[in-house]
Amino acid sequence: MPYFTPSTKPARPRYDLLARHEEEEIERAHQENIREPYVTHNRDAVWVGDRIASVIENPTPLWWYIAVSIAGGVASFTALGVLYLITTGVGVWGENNSANWAWDITNFVFWIGIGHAGTMIAAILYLTRQKWATGINRAAEAMTVFAVMCAGIYPGVHVGRVWFAWYLAPIPNANAIWPNFKSPLLWDVVAVSTYLSVSIMFWYVGLIPDVAAMRDRVKNKILKYFYAIVCLGWRGSARQWTNYEFCYLMLAGIATLLVITTCTVVSSDFSTSVIPGWHGTIFLPYFGVGAIYGGFCMLITLLVPLRELYKLRDIITLRHIDMCCRFVLLMALLISYIYLMEFFIAYYGGSPNERFTFYQDRIFGPYGTTWLCMIIFNSVIPMLFWSKRVRRNPWLAFGIVIFPSIGMWLERFVIIVSSVHRDFLPSSWGMFYPTYVDILTFTGTFGVFFLMYLLFIRFLPMIAIAEIRSVLPEANPHAPPTVIKNGAEPGSHHV
């Protein structure tokens, strides 16, 4: 008698079930690993050009005038603070014999860090051919230029006698007063001025093709003449594109080396001294990681509102926000490791002064609250980015990165002030308290930064049109028609 009755179907063999399950898993994995398109909703090259150019061509929105008015008013704080400093003297700042490096150097290193990050983001991601970065490169490059300009305010005015600031430049003069090349101030001037020059060239060369496109689009004669001068006669020939790509590649390589060089110089300002808390070799990676950390936070702070205000969600996608948040998370882990290494080095080095600075003064001293806030803002709060839902929520990411941005300024304050206010002699100990001139001058630099950035996005393409078009599926001559229609790359995977 057969085991199965005619009305009963035999069970599927086990190996068939396993094979079917494996096929389903492979198909699901393939679908999950398909890279998200760089431009969503199947937008083509024409739409990309029109959307980015519309930021300049459309009538200026009301919010832009309001933002420019606020930024200009805040920027006036810096102008008034510097003017009052020049007419009165450096005594209007809160510096004293115990903390002679304080607020001004803290703000200088803060802005230099943001400036380092912009070029590092744009240059290194370009050199490594990260196509997803095409949507943020231009914003990062502009951020570099404006941040370094804000940083350059402090070396010029903190010398006290501003009319002698030209001594910082190696210019021959009749009195044979040569610059003191042993001074860290001169190191900063040489490094930052060189870095600013290359950053401006790197930013400007990338603008040329897009400015030429705006020259051919705008109707305003004044803007047309302006764009015609800026684009240097660009016509888009094959020879011009070849020279452009070679020049941009060379500038990216030089800018990357200058980032390392400038980080080395700024870190040498501290590590070449014998002050406890400064006398160490960890400052190069310390400042490098901190620069990238603060730069990505500032980049998210800039991109999220502009993405919504100018309706650029299909160009600055959730993938861009996600990738920036991943970098923020990575930098948070690295900076936390550096914080731990500082304490380990102070313990392992055996110096009682180092141990006092790290284990007593920084944690339990008068600036202990500042150190605690630094740890929470830089090492704890960014851990929220382990969640993909948090990374994919632009406004939540915007709110989170505000804390590391504040934390990076607190980090510079802790490094500088908490190290010098209590040195080797207890009789020379003292406290630093910023004056209203300190606070207003620093607050005004944010107005300067955002004012320049608002002018930039109004009159120049804030996103690289040519670079975005180059990563569209239709730019790939080997892409099948179905891929071009669907807007995704074949066989591509998450980066």
Coordinates of N, CA, C and O in Angstrom, one line a residue, residues 232-313:
L232 N 36.9 83.1 -17.3 CA 38.2 83.1 -18.1 C 38.0 82.5 -19.5 O 38.9 81.8 -20.0
G233 N 36.9 82.9 -20.1 CA 36.7 82.4 -21.5 C 36.5 81.0 -21.7 O 36.7 80.4 -22.8
W234 N 35.9 80.3 -20.7 CA 35.6 78.9 -20.8 C 34.6 78.6 -21.9 O 33.5 79.2 -21.9
R235 N 34.9 77.6 -22.8 CA 33.9 77.2 -23.8 C 33.6 75.8 -23.8 O 32.8 75.3 -24.6
G236 N 34.2 75.0 -22.9 CA 33.9 73.6 -22.8 C 34.5 72.7 -23.8 O 33.9 71.6 -24.1
S237 N 35.6 73.1 -24.4 CA 36.2 72.2 -25.4 C 36.9 71.1 -24.8 O 37.2 71.1 -23.5
A238 N 37.2 70.1 -25.5 CA 37.9 68.9 -25.0 C 39.3 69.2 -24.4 O 39.7 68.7 -23.3
R239 N 40.0 70.2 -25.1 CA 41.3 70.6 -24.5 C 41.1 71.3 -23.2 O 41.9 71.1 -22.3
Q240 N 40.1 72.2 -23.1 CA 39.9 72.9 -21.8 C 39.5 71.9 -20.7 O 39.9 72.1 -19.6
W241 N 38.7 70.9 -21.0 CA 38.3 69.9 -20.0 C 39.5 69.1 -19.5 O 39.6 68.8 -18.3
T242 N 40.4 68.8 -20.5 CA 41.6 68.0 -20.1 C 42.5 68.8 -19.2 O 43.0 68.3 -18.1
N243 N 42.7 70.1 -19.5 CA 43.5 71.0 -18.7 C 42.9 71.2 -17.3 O 43.5 71.3 -16.3
Y244 N 41.6 71.4 -17.4 CA 40.8 71.6 -16.1 C 40.9 70.5 -15.2 O 41.2 70.6 -14.0
E245 N 40.7 69.2 -15.7 CA 40.8 68.1 -14.8 C 42.2 67.9 -14.2 O 42.4 67.5 -13.1
F246 N 43.2 68.1 -15.1 CA 44.6 68.0 -14.6 C 44.9 69.0 -13.5 O 45.5 68.7 -12.5
C247 N 44.5 70.3 -13.8 CA 44.7 71.3 -12.8 C 44.0 71.1 -11.5 O 44.6 71.3 -10.4
Y248 N 42.8 70.7 -11.6 CA 42.0 70.4 -10.4 C 42.6 69.2 -9.6 O 42.6 69.3 -8.3
L249 N 43.1 68.2 -10.3 CA 43.7 67.1 -9.6 C 45.0 67.5 -8.9 O 45.2 67.1 -7.7
M250 N 45.8 68.3 -9.6 CA 47.0 68.8 -8.9 C 46.7 69.7 -7.7 O 47.4 69.5 -6.7
L251 N 45.8 70.6 -7.8 CA 45.4 71.4 -6.7 C 44.8 70.6 -5.5 O 45.1 70.9 -4.4
A252 N 44.1 69.5 -5.8 CA 43.6 68.7 -4.8 C 44.7 68.0 -4.0 O 44.7 67.9 -2.8
G253 N 45.8 67.5 -4.8 CA 46.9 66.9 -4.1 C 47.7 67.9 -3.3 O 48.1 67.6 -2.1
I254 N 47.9 69.1 -3.8 CA 48.6 70.2 -3.1 C 47.9 70.6 -1.8 O 48.4 70.7 -0.7
A255 N 46.5 70.7 -2.0 CA 45.7 71.1 -0.8 C 45.7 70.1 0.3 O 45.8 70.4 1.5
T256 N 45.8 68.8 -0.1 CA 45.8 67.8 0.9 C 47.1 67.8 1.7 O 47.1 67.7 2.9
L257 N 48.2 68.0 1.0 CA 49.5 68.1 1.7 C 49.5 69.4 2.6 O 50.1 69.3 3.7
L258 N 48.9 70.5 2.1 CA 48.9 71.7 2.9 C 48.1 71.5 4.1 O 48.3 72.2 5.2
V259 N 47.0 70.7 4.1 CA 46.2 70.5 5.3 C 47.1 69.8 6.3 O 47.1 70.3 7.5
I260 N 47.9 68.8 5.9 CA 48.8 68.2 6.9 C 49.8 69.1 7.4 O 50.1 69.2 8.6
T261 N 50.4 69.9 6.5 CA 51.4 70.9 6.9 C 50.9 71.9 7.9 O 51.5 72.2 8.9
T262 N 49.7 72.5 7.6 CA 49.1 73.5 8.4 C 48.8 72.9 9.8 O 48.9 73.6 10.8
C263 N 48.2 71.7 9.8 CA 47.9 71.0 11.1 C 49.2 70.8 11.9 O 49.2 71.0 13.1
T264 N 50.3 70.5 11.2 CA 51.6 70.3 11.9 C 52.1 71.6 12.5 O 52.5 71.7 13.6
V265 N 51.9 72.7 11.7 CA 52.4 74.0 12.2 C 51.6 74.5 13.4 O 52.1 74.9 14.5
V266 N 50.2 74.4 13.3 CA 49.4 74.8 14.4 C 49.6 73.9 15.7 O 49.7 74.4 16.8
S267 N 49.8 72.6 15.5 CA 50.1 71.7 16.6 C 51.5 72.0 17.2 O 51.7 71.9 18.4
S268 N 52.4 72.5 16.4 CA 53.8 72.8 16.9 C 53.7 74.0 17.8 O 54.6 74.2 18.6
D269 N 52.7 74.9 17.6 CA 52.6 76.0 18.5 C 52.5 75.6 19.9 O 53.0 76.3 20.8
F270 N 52.0 74.4 20.2 CA 51.8 74.0 21.5 C 52.8 72.9 21.9 O 53.4 73.0 23.0
S271 N 53.1 72.0 21.0 CA 53.9 70.9 21.4 C 55.4 71.3 21.6 O 56.2 70.6 22.3
T272 N 55.8 72.4 21.0 CA 57.2 72.8 21.2 C 57.4 73.5 22.5 O 58.6 73.9 22.8
S273 N 56.4 73.8 23.3 CA 56.6 74.4 24.6 C 56.8 73.3 25.6 O 56.7 72.1 25.4
V274 N 57.0 73.8 26.9 CA 57.2 72.9 28.0 C 56.1 73.0 29.0 O 56.2 72.4 30.1
I275 N 55.0 73.6 28.6 CA 53.8 73.8 29.5 C 53.1 72.4 29.6 O 52.9 71.7 28.6
P276 N 52.8 71.9 30.8 CA 52.1 70.7 31.0 C 50.7 70.8 30.3 O 50.0 71.7 30.5
G277 N 50.4 69.7 29.6 CA 49.2 69.8 28.8 C 49.5 70.1 27.3 O 48.6 69.8 26.5
W278 N 50.6 70.8 27.0 CA 51.0 71.1 25.7 C 52.2 70.3 25.2 O 52.3 70.0 24.0
H279 N 53.0 69.9 26.1 CA 54.3 69.3 25.7 C 54.0 67.8 25.4 O 54.2 66.9 26.2
G280 N 53.6 67.6 24.1 CA 53.3 66.2 23.7 C 53.3 66.1 22.2 O 53.3 67.2 21.5
T281 N 53.4 64.9 21.7 CA 53.4 64.7 20.2 C 52.1 64.3 19.7 O 52.0 63.9 18.5
I282 N 51.0 64.4 20.5 CA 49.7 63.9 20.0 C 48.9 64.9 19.3 O 47.9 64.7 18.8
F283 N 49.4 66.2 19.3 CA 48.6 67.3 18.8 C 48.4 67.2 17.3 O 47.3 67.8 16.8
L284 N 49.3 66.6 16.5 CA 49.0 66.6 15.0 C 47.8 65.7 14.7 O 46.8 66.2 14.1
P285 N 47.7 64.5 15.2 CA 46.4 63.7 15.0 C 45.3 64.3 15.7 O 44.1 64.3 15.3
Y286 N 45.6 64.9 16.9 CA 44.5 65.6 17.7 C 43.8 66.7 16.9 O 42.6 66.7 16.7
F287 N 44.6 67.6 16.4 CA 44.0 68.7 15.6 C 43.5 68.2 14.2 O 42.5 68.8 13.7
G288 N 44.1 67.2 13.6 CA 43.6 66.7 12.4 C 42.2 66.1 12.5 O 41.3 66.4 11.7
V289 N 42.1 65.2 13.5 CA 40.8 64.6 13.7 C 39.8 65.6 14.1 O 38.6 65.6 13.7
G290 N 40.2 66.5 15.0 CA 39.2 67.5 15.5 C 38.8 68.4 14.3 O 37.6 68.9 14.3
A291 N 39.7 68.7 13.4 CA 39.3 69.6 12.2 C 38.3 68.9 11.4 O 37.3 69.5 11.0
I292 N 38.5 67.6 11.0 CA 37.5 66.9 10.2 C 36.2 66.8 11.0 O 35.1 66.9 10.4
Y293 N 36.3 66.5 12.2 CA 35.1 66.4 13.1 C 34.2 67.7 13.0 O 33.1 67.7 12.7
G294 N 34.9 68.8 13.4 CA 34.1 70.1 13.3 C 33.7 70.5 12.0 O 32.6 71.1 11.8
G295 N 34.5 70.1 10.9 CA 34.1 70.5 9.6 C 32.9 69.7 9.1 O 32.0 70.3 8.5
F296 N 32.8 68.4 9.3 CA 31.6 67.7 8.9 C 30.3 68.2 9.7 O 29.2 68.2 9.2
C297 N 30.5 68.5 11.0 CA 29.4 69.1 11.7 C 28.9 70.4 11.1 O 27.7 70.6 11.0
M298 N 29.9 71.3 10.8 CA 29.5 72.6 10.2 C 28.9 72.3 8.8 O 27.9 73.1 8.4
L299 N 29.4 71.3 8.1 CA 28.8 71.1 6.7 C 27.4 70.6 6.8 O 26.5 71.1 6.0
I300 N 27.1 69.8 7.8 CA 25.7 69.3 8.0 C 24.8 70.5 8.4 O 23.7 70.7 7.9
T301 N 25.4 71.4 9.2 CA 24.7 72.6 9.7 C 24.3 73.5 8.5 O 23.2 74.1 8.5
L302 N 25.2 73.6 7.5 CA 24.9 74.4 6.4 C 24.0 73.8 5.4 O 23.1 74.4 4.8
L303 N 24.2 72.5 5.1 CA 23.4 71.8 4.0 C 22.0 71.5 4.3 O 21.1 71.6 3.5
V304 N 21.7 71.1 5.5 CA 20.3 70.7 5.9 C 19.3 71.9 5.7 O 18.3 71.7 5.0
P305 N 19.5 73.1 6.2 CA 18.6 74.2 5.9 C 18.5 74.5 4.4 O 17.4 74.8 3.9
L306 N 19.7 74.6 3.7 CA 19.7 75.0 2.3 C 19.0 73.9 1.5 O 18.3 74.2 0.5
R307 N 19.1 72.7 1.9 CA 18.4 71.6 1.2 C 16.9 71.8 1.2 O 16.2 71.5 0.2
E308 N 16.4 72.2 2.3 CA 15.0 72.4 2.4 C 14.5 73.8 1.8 O 13.5 73.8 1.1
L309 N 15.3 74.8 2.0 CA 14.9 76.1 1.6 C 14.9 76.2 0.1 O 14.0 76.9 -0.5
Y310 N 15.8 75.6 -0.6 CA 15.9 75.7 -2.0 C 15.4 74.4 -2.7 O 15.6 74.3 -3.9
K311 N 14.8 73.5 -2.0 CA 14.2 72.3 -2.5 C 15.2 71.5 -3.4 O 14.9 71.2 -4.5
L312 N 16.3 71.2 -2.7 CA 17.4 70.4 -3.4 C 17.4 69.0 -2.8 O 18.5 68.4 -2.8
R313 N 16.3 68.5 -2.4 CA 16.3 67.1 -1.8 C 16.7 66.0 -2.7 O 17.2 65.0 -2.3

